[in-house]
PDB file of C-alpha atoms in Angstrom:
ATOM      1  CA  MET A 833       0.000   0.000   0.000  1.00 89.00           C
ATOM      2  CA  ASN A 834       1.354   3.422  -0.965  1.00 93.00           C
ATOM      3  CA  VAL A 835       0.723   5.904   1.881  1.00 97.00           C
ATOM      4  CA  ILE A 836       1.614   9.584   2.304  1.00 97.00           C
ATOM      5  CA  ILE A 837       1.249  12.026   5.180  1.00 98.00           C
ATOM      6  CA  ILE A 838       0.458  15.705   4.652  1.00 97.00           C
ATOM      7  CA  GLU A 839       1.072  17.491   7.953  1.00 96.00           C
ATOM      8  CA  ASP A 840       2.758  20.844   8.605  1.00 95.00           C
ATOM      9  CA  GLU A 841       3.861  20.056  12.153  1.00 94.00           C
ATOM     10  CA  LYS A 842       6.922  17.878  11.641  1.00 92.00           C
ATOM     11  CA  PRO A 843       6.859  16.272  15.131  1.00 93.00           C
ATOM     12  CA  ALA A 844       3.225  15.229  14.540  1.00 93.00           C
ATOM     13  CA  ALA A 845       4.111  13.849  11.097  1.00 95.00           C
ATOM     14  CA  ARG A 846       7.005  11.847  12.542  1.00 95.00           C
ATOM     15  CA  ARG A 847       4.814  10.480  15.354  1.00 95.00           C
ATOM     16  CA  LEU A 848       2.108   9.395  12.903  1.00 96.00           C
ATOM     17  CA  ASN A 849       4.786   7.782  10.753  1.00 96.00           C
ATOM     18  CA  ARG A 850       6.095   5.824  13.774  1.00 96.00           C
ATOM     19  CA  LEU A 851       2.561   4.705  14.707  1.00 96.00           C
ATOM     20  CA  LEU A 852       1.901   3.492  11.176  1.00 96.00           C
ATOM     21  CA  ASN A 853       5.235   1.651  11.104  1.00 96.00           C
ATOM     22  CA  GLU A 854       4.126  -0.270  14.214  1.00 96.00           C
ATOM     23  CA  PHE A 855       1.331  -1.705  12.031  1.00 95.00           C
ATOM     24  CA  SER A 856       3.747  -2.440   9.170  1.00 94.00           C
ATOM     25  CA  VAL A 857       2.428   0.485   7.126  1.00 95.00           C
ATOM     26  CA  GLU A 858       5.276   2.173   5.298  1.00 93.00           C
ATOM     27  CA  VAL A 859       4.884   5.873   4.530  1.00 96.00           C
ATOM     28  CA  SER A 860       6.482   6.733   1.195  1.00 95.00           C
ATOM     29  CA  THR A 861       6.313  10.539   1.438  1.00 96.00           C
ATOM     30  CA  MET A 862       5.706  13.274   4.012  1.00 97.00           C
ATOM     31  CA  LEU A 863       4.586  16.674   2.749  1.00 97.00           C
ATOM     32  CA  HIS A 864       4.187  19.832   4.823  1.00 96.00           C
ATOM     33  CA  SER A 865       2.196  22.454   2.896  1.00 96.00           C
ATOM     34  CA  VAL A 866      -0.598  22.989   0.379  1.00 97.00           C
ATOM     35  CA  GLU A 867       1.909  24.219  -2.217  1.00 97.00           C
ATOM     36  CA  GLU A 868       4.226  21.261  -1.698  1.00 97.00           C
ATOM     37  CA  ALA A 869       1.296  18.804  -1.912  1.00 97.00           C
ATOM     38  CA  ILE A 870      -0.052  20.312  -5.137  1.00 97.00           C
ATOM     39  CA  GLU A 871       3.363  20.109  -6.772  1.00 97.00           C
ATOM     40  CA  TRP A 872       3.833  16.535  -5.568  1.00 97.00           C
ATOM     41  CA  PHE A 873       0.407  15.389  -6.864  1.00 96.00           C
ATOM     42  CA  GLN A 874       1.078  16.969 -10.249  1.00 95.00           C
ATOM     43  CA  ASN A 875       4.338  15.029 -10.629  1.00 96.00           C
ATOM     44  CA  ASN A 876       3.719  11.658  -8.952  1.00 96.00           C
ATOM     45  CA  ALA A 877       1.320   8.738  -9.045  1.00 94.00           C
ATOM     46  CA  HIS A 878      -1.409   9.187  -6.478  1.00 94.00           C
ATOM     47  CA  PRO A 879      -1.064   7.032  -3.354  1.00 96.00           C
ATOM     48  CA  ASP A 880      -3.583   4.506  -2.092  1.00 96.00           C
ATOM     49  CA  LEU A 881      -4.095   6.419   1.161  1.00 97.00           C
ATOM     50  CA  ILE A 882      -3.437   9.948   2.448  1.00 98.00           C
ATOM     51  CA  PHE A 883      -3.292  11.000   6.090  1.00 97.00           C
ATOM     52  CA  LEU A 884      -4.197  14.687   5.791  1.00 97.00           C
ATOM     53  CA  ASP A 885      -4.140  17.559   8.266  1.00 95.00           C
ATOM     54  CA  ILE A 886      -6.775  20.232   7.554  1.00 94.00           C
ATOM     55  CA  GLN A 887      -4.924  23.368   8.693  1.00 93.00           C
ATOM     56  CA  LEU A 888      -1.522  23.543   7.014  1.00 95.00           C
ATOM     57  CA  SER A 889       1.090  26.288   7.292  1.00 93.00           C
ATOM     58  CA  ASP A 890       0.035  27.964   4.036  1.00 95.00           C
ATOM     59  CA  GLY A 891      -3.733  27.377   4.068  1.00 94.00           C
ATOM     60  CA  LEU A 892      -6.450  24.752   4.348  1.00 95.00           C
ATOM     61  CA  SER A 893      -5.758  21.370   2.817  1.00 95.00           C
ATOM     62  CA  PHE A 894      -9.057  21.624   0.906  1.00 95.00           C
ATOM     63  CA  GLU A 895      -7.254  24.081  -1.396  1.00 96.00           C
ATOM     64  CA  ILE A 896      -5.354  21.090  -2.778  1.00 97.00           C
ATOM     65  CA  PHE A 897      -8.639  19.743  -4.181  1.00 96.00           C
ATOM     66  CA  ASP A 898      -9.270  23.032  -6.031  1.00 96.00           C
ATOM     67  CA  VAL A 899      -6.170  22.401  -8.158  1.00 96.00           C
ATOM     68  CA  VAL A 900      -5.729  18.613  -8.248  1.00 96.00           C
ATOM     69  CA  GLU A 901      -8.247  15.804  -8.623  1.00 94.00           C
ATOM     70  CA  VAL A 902      -7.075  13.544  -5.822  1.00 92.00           C
ATOM     71  CA  LYS A 903      -7.827   9.878  -6.520  1.00 90.00           C
ATOM     72  CA  SER A 904      -6.861   8.482  -3.121  1.00 95.00           C
ATOM     73  CA  ALA A 905      -8.639   7.491   0.062  1.00 97.00           C
ATOM     74  CA  ILE A 906      -8.189  10.174   2.742  1.00 97.00           C
ATOM     75  CA  ILE A 907      -8.109  10.033   6.519  1.00 96.00           C
ATOM     76  CA  PHE A 908      -8.196  13.489   8.106  1.00 94.00           C
ATOM     77  CA  THR A 909      -5.797  13.740  11.041  1.00 91.00           C
ATOM     78  CA  THR A 910      -6.339  17.130  12.622  1.00 83.00           C
ATOM     79  CA  ALA A 911      -6.845  19.111  15.778  1.00 77.00           C
ATOM     80  CA  TYR A 912      -8.800  21.674  13.705  1.00 62.00           C
ATOM     81  CA  ASP A 913     -12.215  22.374  15.231  1.00 63.00           C
TER      82      ASP A 913
END
């Protein structure tokens, strides 16, 4: 399974990565901003699963969907209320 994490807080991204590794889920990429995610999606095959924070450093993650048609399952991992 190809999995990526999009999370602007690097300690949170690393912790989620460690938790997933405990279940033998290997994360192929960690991205940290809307801009970085858009560029990545435009240049790479879409993963099977995305762990996605809502509030990123440069905007809301929903802005990614305005530019790119994401073809992956998504699990939102956020403290955003």
